[in-house]
Amino acid sequence: MSKPNNANPRTWRACMVCAAVQSEQQFRNRGCPNCDDFLELRGSVDAIQDCTSTVFEGVITLTDPMGSWVAKWQRLQGYVPGMYATKVVGILPNEYISACENAGVKYIPRDGSSIEDEQ
Amino acid sequence: MASFMNQEFPDEEEEDDFNPAQQDDSDNENDDAPDADDDDDNVPSKNARRGRDDRAGDERSSSKRAQDEDEGDDDDDEEEELEEEEEEEEEEEEEDDDDDDIEGQPSRKRRKKQRRNQFIDVEAEVDEEDEEEPEEDDDLPGEEMHPDDLQELPIGADRDDRKHRELDRQREAQLQVDAEEEAARLKERYGRQARASGATGAIVPQRLLLPGAEDPRIWRMKCRPGKEREIINALRNRTIQYAGSRDPVEIISAFERGGTNSPMAGNIYVEARQVADVEKALNGINHVFMGTRPFMVPMEEMPDLLKVRKTKHLEEGMYVRVRRGHYQGDLGCVDEVEANGTDIVVRLVPRLDYGLNEDSNAPTMDEILPNGQKRKRIKPITARPPPRLFNENDAKKKHAKYLQKGALTNNIWTYQGKEYVDGFLMEAFKISGLQIDDVNPTLEEVSRFQSGEDGAGNMDLQSLAATLKGSRGGDFLPGDKVELFRGEQRGVTGRSVQVYGDVVKIKVDNNHGALSGQTIEAPIKDLRKLFREGDHVKVIGGSKYTDEVGMVVKIKDDRVTILTDSNQQEITVFSRDLREAEDSGGATSDSKYALFDLVQLDASTVGCVIKVDRESLRVLDQTSNIRSLLPTNISNLIERRKNAVATDRDGNEMKVDDMIKEYSGEQKSGRVLHLHRNFVFAHDRESTENAGVWVSRNTNVITVAAKGGRANSTGVDLTKMNPAMKRTGAGAAGMAPPQQKGRDRLIGKTVKIRQGPNKGFIGIVKDATADIAKVELHAKNKIITVQKDMLSMIDANTGKVIEGGIQNLSLGRGGAPGKTPGYGGGSQTPARGFGSMPSGGRTPAYAMGGGRTPAWKQDAGGRTPGYASGGQTAYGGGGLGGSTSYGGGTSYGGATSYGGGSVWGGAGGQSTWNPNTAGGRTPAYASANSGSKTPAYGGLEAPTPGFNSAPTPGAYQDYQTPGDFRDAPTPGVRNSYQTPGGFPETPGPYSAETPGDFGPRYD
């Protein structure tokens, strides 16, 4: 995600786990910058279809993930700088959720449901 | 155990608070305690730990109290530190506070302060305390054995106890080692992901992440709406481009919350340390409006900028609307949701014209202009075809090539690349292309989906409810009884006082302790309206039951079942759609059609509305079928024709509001609502079936009672109305008496009653009709009704009976009676002149009154006048064509008398005279000397035919039939029949007929 993103915004997809936004091509070539260790999106069109969504809102460009309150609020702290979405709509299949859990990553749905549950 | 400890703990805590020195004592107490178990030594530590936990918890709820405790703790800490680390001074501790990472083990005071500032660390450090304090506590009882233990226990037991403690310590140490190993192992395993998992681990509640003073601030900039993402992307590219350069972009992050219908469209937000960074970063980026200075978002509003509202989860059967494209705004039914939750297959009612409106001459290929560009085809703007289920037969007409049959069994077609199942279009949408909230499907739209394969029966209200659930409205109004069902104040009830935005101010009811009577604020989403069984409520929106009023019978969560007032139906609605109803009464329908209206269903069918629902009607059509219709299915309303008339089975007339009865069948009865063609719609108050409405053919009902008591039982004699029948009948029955016009001249006359119970009484006629009179009797002050022929007129002065006076009065017409031949001028008329004759004394009118025509009179007794006149006057006539011809004159006189009734008046009198005085001269002469001139002469005398005919006997022949007379009004024609011989045979008929016809014609 350190390269400029010149892809057509229509092809953008957002990772359902970390909300990183990339074009589908980038997901295929490089995988998810944060979650690829357990989601293994690189080169897998199916996994990209399952774990990323074209329906997302509120694009964030994050330059300083550690110093940013936005990152803290969005639970993006510790992620790589790059483009993220505020809200990602989609349902992550169960096998990927368990993959997250096994990797020690708590899966937080990014479609707004977690916030409503909390309150 | 836990509760026991909790109970025990506060004592210890208080001791800590108020007398810190006692800590040793408490330890001593432990030591002194007899029969202390192995566990005993753990108890205080656990207590202490729990106490801290509690304190931490207390801090959240009551900061003041926590403050007190902390002060106490500080004292406590100092004591401990004095004991343990006496060389450490307070100043150093304060230094510790500042740099936390330098000291391997932060002081307890510092930890306390941390606890106050950062809640998270409390949780995290509890473990450390656990590890630390047991050691601390263990040491104390371990080293200083409780005196009781030493006293009472045998030596072996004492040693045992120590061993126990040792074992515990070992175990604990082991555990600690295990945990460390585990942590190390895990760290080794996942260490490379440390960066990735930085934001994971324990989820910190978001409310603890609220921005603080040390966080960067966010600035808002205006930009061109719709270009937000582009700007963010440009900003990102610029950041990357300048990274590492001498002049890097120093913003921390930037984001947008644009999107369709987003209130935050047209803004971008930049997180930075200072406003100059923002301006520098955005300078020169397209679509950003640099004219306005960046606006710094207040800290408390920062979380709102990133608020995410959950997209409603779509399920099969829910209703959505299409946002864009050909079906924009159309209602769709979710047929399938792909596993990723973003791709939705929606069932739509297709809008197709199957190429029927296609312009066959339109170029199929884009035209290429000379400059190489393609000319854009301008699509003709055509109205969207109405939604209709797919019909393969229509498609085959012009577009058979685009049509493919899908599976053999099911009704699946592929047409122009789209799939149609059971007539519905199946189309896949992204969830962003669909409107999910505020769908508000109408019943009409929904019913289209139901009408497909399984009829309108099973409307899926459940899915409808699911669709409607998310829609918002002015849900709460001041005065509503509400209940908080979520959050800390769950269960609190009250009445809303004020509603603004998403917040409702509530005045809390009295049974809620400290909150009672207070006004609190609550977000709408935590509220629901509170109802109790038996409440009378009204549905205010959100469902098809709007405006229904009923009584609450069941409440489950936010679903309330009410029994409607209008039709005793149980309906279930959401509590937010209800209000307490002050008024009773049912739904006020705004339907165009009212109960009992007559409506046109199609060209040949009408029906009567028997039920008006909110969105549908029930109609009884003319064939007695009940139909449920939408108002749109009705072509128009037929105005009620109040004066429509029909004839029933018996030929009696039947009007609206008459009571009728079915002749056969169930013999239903009722009041006529509508008469339409051959059908009568009637309403029976006693019947409840079809709201009492029934329909029948006109010929199958009989009128029982007409409205307003029209005499219908006997029926109207239609023969009177039939001119043909009347003519034939008139010949037999004689001429009807001439119509009376004006005031009856009998009124005011003195009469004597000749017959009946009042025979002999004398009175004055007060009122009279054709054949009865009201007579005010002289003798009694009483008015009685008497038949006219039971009366005779008398002279008011002399009391002498005037013969025929009544008859004359009732028949004589015209101007001055004296001039009419029949009466006033009776002595002068020929008839009068023949007064000696039995009937001659009477005028020809008399003959008429007797039901005979003048002509008849002439037939029978006509000869006598003929003779008489012959003797006196008819020389001329006699000389001409015999006395009979003059008799014609007499008969003519009769004619005048009747003619006088209507037309003649004074002129008639004169004309009557003519035959007498100059009869010898004129008619006779005229016809004799110059037969052809007679008509002319007659014409001179008077224009009236009666007059014409009178002086010319010859003309009589023409009068044989009225028809002839009318057809040949010219005198010339009459002249052509001058032979008197024909006369005697025919006068009867003609004279009978003519007068009636004459009079009016010359009026």
Short mmCIF file of C-alpha atoms in Angstrom, two decimals, chain B residues 202-432:
data_model
loop_
_atom_site.label_atom_id
_atom_site.label_comp_id
_atom_site.label_asym_id
_atom_site.label_seq_id
_atom_site.Cartn_x
_atom_site.Cartn_y
_atom_site.Cartn_z
CA ALA B 202 -8.78 -7.22 23.97
CA ILE B 203 -11.46 -5.02 22.52
CA VAL B 204 -11.50 -1.76 24.32
CA PRO B 205 -14.96 -0.33 24.53
CA GLN B 206 -15.21 2.50 22.15
CA ARG B 207 -16.42 4.91 24.77
CA LEU B 208 -12.99 4.69 26.33
CA LEU B 209 -11.43 5.78 23.11
CA LEU B 210 -13.00 9.19 23.08
CA PRO B 211 -10.60 11.84 21.90
CA GLY B 212 -8.52 13.60 24.44
CA ALA B 213 -6.48 16.73 24.52
CA GLU B 214 -3.39 14.94 23.34
CA ASP B 215 -5.11 13.52 20.29
CA PRO B 216 -4.78 15.28 16.97
CA ARG B 217 -7.69 17.40 15.88
CA ILE B 218 -9.90 17.09 12.87
CA TRP B 219 -10.60 19.85 10.40
CA ARG B 220 -13.42 19.95 7.97
CA MET B 221 -13.12 21.27 4.44
CA LYS B 222 -15.82 21.83 1.93
CA CYS B 223 -15.47 20.14 -1.40
CA ARG B 224 -17.44 19.32 -4.46
CA PRO B 225 -20.06 16.74 -3.58
CA GLY B 226 -19.46 13.38 -5.18
CA LYS B 227 -15.74 13.96 -5.49
CA GLU B 228 -14.83 13.05 -1.94
CA ARG B 229 -13.19 9.76 -2.71
CA GLU B 230 -11.25 11.28 -5.51
CA ILE B 231 -9.87 13.89 -3.15
CA ILE B 232 -8.94 11.33 -0.56
CA ASN B 233 -7.20 9.30 -3.17
CA ALA B 234 -5.35 12.34 -4.45
CA LEU B 235 -4.36 13.21 -0.92
CA ARG B 236 -3.06 9.74 -0.41
CA ASN B 237 -1.06 9.80 -3.58
CA ARG B 238 0.38 13.14 -2.63
CA THR B 239 1.32 11.85 0.78
CA ILE B 240 3.16 8.96 -0.75
CA GLN B 241 4.79 11.16 -3.32
CA TYR B 242 6.18 13.61 -0.81
CA ALA B 243 7.03 11.09 1.84
CA GLY B 244 10.70 11.26 2.63
CA SER B 245 11.10 14.51 0.82
CA ARG B 246 12.11 17.72 2.50
CA ASP B 247 8.56 18.85 2.54
CA PRO B 248 6.40 15.89 3.54
CA VAL B 249 2.65 16.04 3.88
CA GLU B 250 2.14 16.14 7.60
CA ILE B 251 -1.42 15.15 7.99
CA ILE B 252 -2.22 12.14 10.10
CA SER B 253 -5.25 10.94 8.25
CA ALA B 254 -8.06 12.16 6.09
CA PHE B 255 -11.46 10.75 5.45
CA GLU B 256 -14.77 11.40 3.82
CA ARG B 257 -18.31 10.37 4.65
CA GLY B 258 -19.89 11.08 1.33
CA GLY B 259 -22.26 8.83 -0.48
CA THR B 260 -25.78 8.98 -1.69
CA ASN B 261 -28.06 10.86 0.61
CA SER B 262 -25.37 11.24 3.17
CA PRO B 263 -25.70 14.43 5.16
CA MET B 264 -21.93 14.64 5.23
CA ALA B 265 -21.50 14.71 1.48
CA GLY B 266 -19.51 17.65 0.25
CA ASN B 267 -17.11 17.58 3.17
CA ILE B 268 -13.77 16.02 3.74
CA TYR B 269 -12.15 15.71 7.12
CA VAL B 270 -8.46 15.90 7.78
CA GLU B 271 -6.80 14.84 10.96
CA ALA B 272 -3.68 16.81 11.73
CA ARG B 273 -1.76 18.48 14.48
CA GLN B 274 -2.21 21.99 13.20
CA VAL B 275 -4.35 23.76 10.70
CA ALA B 276 -1.39 24.80 8.59
CA ASP B 277 -0.71 21.17 7.79
CA VAL B 278 -4.25 20.78 6.56
CA GLU B 279 -4.07 23.75 4.29
CA LYS B 280 -0.72 22.75 2.93
CA ALA B 281 -1.86 19.20 2.26
CA LEU B 282 -5.02 20.20 0.45
CA ASN B 283 -3.62 23.09 -1.50
CA GLY B 284 -3.87 22.41 -5.16
CA ILE B 285 -6.00 19.33 -4.95
CA ASN B 286 -8.92 19.40 -7.32
CA HIS B 287 -12.47 19.84 -6.13
CA VAL B 288 -11.52 21.13 -2.71
CA PHE B 289 -12.99 24.50 -1.97
CA MET B 290 -10.03 26.33 -0.58
CA GLY B 291 -11.93 29.56 -0.31
CA THR B 292 -13.11 28.72 3.17
CA ARG B 293 -10.80 28.16 6.04
CA PRO B 294 -10.69 24.70 7.53
CA PHE B 295 -13.20 24.34 10.29
CA MET B 296 -11.96 22.62 13.40
CA VAL B 297 -14.44 20.02 14.52
CA PRO B 298 -15.17 20.24 18.25
CA MET B 299 -13.71 17.39 20.15
CA GLU B 300 -17.00 16.05 21.37
CA GLU B 301 -18.28 15.84 17.82
CA MET B 302 -15.34 13.90 16.51
CA PRO B 303 -16.78 10.45 17.23
CA ASP B 304 -19.96 11.41 15.42
CA LEU B 305 -17.98 11.96 12.25
CA LEU B 306 -17.11 8.32 12.18
CA LYS B 307 -20.44 7.00 13.32
CA VAL B 308 -21.50 3.96 11.42
CA ARG B 309 -25.08 2.98 11.18
CA LYS B 310 -25.64 -0.65 10.66
CA THR B 311 -27.09 -1.60 7.38
CA LYS B 312 -30.24 -3.49 7.92
CA HIS B 313 -29.76 -7.12 7.34
CA LEU B 314 -31.69 -8.18 4.32
CA GLU B 315 -33.61 -11.37 4.38
CA GLU B 316 -35.58 -13.21 1.80
CA GLY B 317 -39.04 -11.89 1.38
CA MET B 318 -38.27 -8.40 2.52
CA TYR B 319 -39.23 -5.54 0.34
CA VAL B 320 -36.83 -3.08 -1.13
CA ARG B 321 -36.92 -0.34 -3.69
CA VAL B 322 -34.66 -0.02 -6.66
CA ARG B 323 -32.64 3.15 -6.59
CA ARG B 324 -31.63 3.51 -10.18
CA GLY B 325 -32.34 2.38 -13.68
CA HIS B 326 -35.39 1.21 -15.49
CA TYR B 327 -37.09 0.04 -12.36
CA GLN B 328 -36.21 3.05 -10.28
CA GLY B 329 -38.58 3.41 -7.41
CA ASP B 330 -40.24 0.08 -8.05
CA LEU B 331 -40.88 -2.25 -5.21
CA GLY B 332 -38.94 -5.46 -5.25
CA CYS B 333 -39.04 -8.54 -3.13
CA VAL B 334 -35.75 -9.98 -1.99
CA ASP B 335 -35.49 -13.42 -3.45
CA GLU B 336 -32.00 -14.36 -2.52
CA VAL B 337 -29.15 -12.85 -0.56
CA GLU B 338 -25.71 -13.97 -1.58
CA ALA B 339 -23.50 -15.21 1.19
CA ASN B 340 -21.42 -12.05 1.21
CA GLY B 341 -24.51 -10.07 2.04
CA THR B 342 -23.97 -7.51 -0.67
CA ASP B 343 -25.40 -9.13 -3.75
CA ILE B 344 -29.14 -9.36 -3.70
CA VAL B 345 -31.41 -11.05 -6.17
CA VAL B 346 -34.62 -9.14 -6.30
CA ARG B 347 -37.94 -10.18 -7.70
CA LEU B 348 -39.56 -7.38 -9.69
CA VAL B 349 -42.69 -6.98 -11.68
CA PRO B 350 -41.33 -6.44 -15.17
CA ARG B 351 -42.02 -3.35 -17.15
CA LEU B 352 -41.81 -4.61 -20.70
CA ASP B 353 -43.36 -3.57 -23.94
CA TYR B 354 -41.98 -6.58 -25.80
CA GLY B 355 -40.78 -4.35 -28.60
CA LEU B 356 -44.25 -3.30 -29.54
CA ASN B 357 -43.36 0.35 -29.38
CA GLU B 358 -40.09 -0.13 -31.14
CA ASP B 359 -39.33 2.04 -34.08
CA SER B 360 -38.60 -0.46 -36.79
CA ASN B 361 -36.98 2.21 -38.91
CA ALA B 362 -34.50 3.20 -36.30
CA PRO B 363 -30.94 2.54 -37.36
CA THR B 364 -29.61 -0.56 -35.77
CA MET B 365 -26.03 0.54 -35.82
CA ASP B 366 -24.61 3.75 -34.64
CA GLU B 367 -24.09 6.05 -37.52
CA ILE B 368 -20.54 7.04 -38.15
CA LEU B 369 -20.09 10.68 -38.86
CA PRO B 370 -17.54 11.95 -41.34
CA ASN B 371 -15.21 12.94 -38.57
CA GLY B 372 -15.08 9.39 -37.42
CA GLN B 373 -17.12 9.86 -34.32
CA LYS B 374 -20.18 7.91 -33.73
CA ARG B 375 -23.33 9.85 -33.61
CA LYS B 376 -25.00 9.30 -30.35
CA ARG B 377 -28.33 7.75 -30.78
CA ILE B 378 -30.91 9.71 -29.05
CA LYS B 379 -33.16 7.27 -27.39
CA PRO B 380 -36.72 8.22 -27.90
CA ILE B 381 -38.22 9.16 -24.62
CA THR B 382 -40.99 6.76 -24.09
CA ALA B 383 -43.10 6.30 -21.09
CA ARG B 384 -42.11 3.39 -18.97
CA PRO B 385 -44.43 0.50 -19.65
CA PRO B 386 -46.68 -0.29 -16.73
CA PRO B 387 -45.63 -3.13 -14.47
CA ARG B 388 -47.10 -6.35 -15.67
CA LEU B 389 -46.12 -9.94 -15.18
CA PHE B 390 -44.05 -11.45 -17.92
CA ASN B 391 -46.06 -13.01 -20.67
CA GLU B 392 -44.19 -15.23 -23.08
CA ASN B 393 -46.95 -14.99 -25.65
CA ASP B 394 -46.51 -11.26 -25.87
CA ALA B 395 -42.82 -11.70 -26.13
CA LYS B 396 -43.19 -14.16 -28.96
CA LYS B 397 -45.05 -11.68 -31.09
CA LYS B 398 -42.10 -9.54 -32.00
CA HIS B 399 -39.23 -10.74 -29.95
CA ALA B 400 -39.30 -14.47 -30.33
CA LYS B 401 -35.63 -14.41 -31.16
CA TYR B 402 -34.81 -13.00 -27.76
CA LEU B 403 -36.85 -15.53 -25.92
CA GLN B 404 -35.57 -18.78 -24.55
CA LYS B 405 -37.30 -21.31 -22.48
CA GLY B 406 -35.60 -22.14 -19.25
CA ALA B 407 -36.22 -25.32 -17.39
CA LEU B 408 -38.85 -27.58 -18.81
CA THR B 409 -40.96 -27.89 -15.75
CA ASN B 410 -40.96 -24.45 -14.31
CA ASN B 411 -42.23 -21.32 -15.80
CA ILE B 412 -38.81 -19.88 -16.39
CA TRP B 413 -37.92 -17.83 -19.41
CA THR B 414 -34.92 -15.95 -20.51
CA TYR B 415 -35.82 -12.87 -22.44
CA GLN B 416 -33.25 -10.38 -23.64
CA GLY B 417 -30.72 -11.86 -21.29
CA LYS B 418 -32.82 -11.55 -18.21
CA GLU B 419 -34.50 -14.26 -16.31
CA TYR B 420 -38.19 -14.36 -15.67
CA VAL B 421 -39.60 -16.81 -13.18
CA ASP B 422 -43.33 -17.19 -12.88
CA GLY B 423 -43.74 -13.89 -14.58
CA PHE B 424 -41.39 -12.00 -12.29
CA LEU B 425 -38.10 -10.56 -13.30
CA MET B 426 -35.16 -11.83 -11.31
CA GLU B 427 -32.45 -9.28 -11.21
CA ALA B 428 -29.29 -9.08 -9.15
CA PHE B 429 -28.46 -5.83 -7.44
CA LYS B 430 -25.72 -4.61 -5.22
CA ILE B 431 -27.04 -3.70 -1.87
CA SER B 432 -26.01 -0.13 -2.53
#
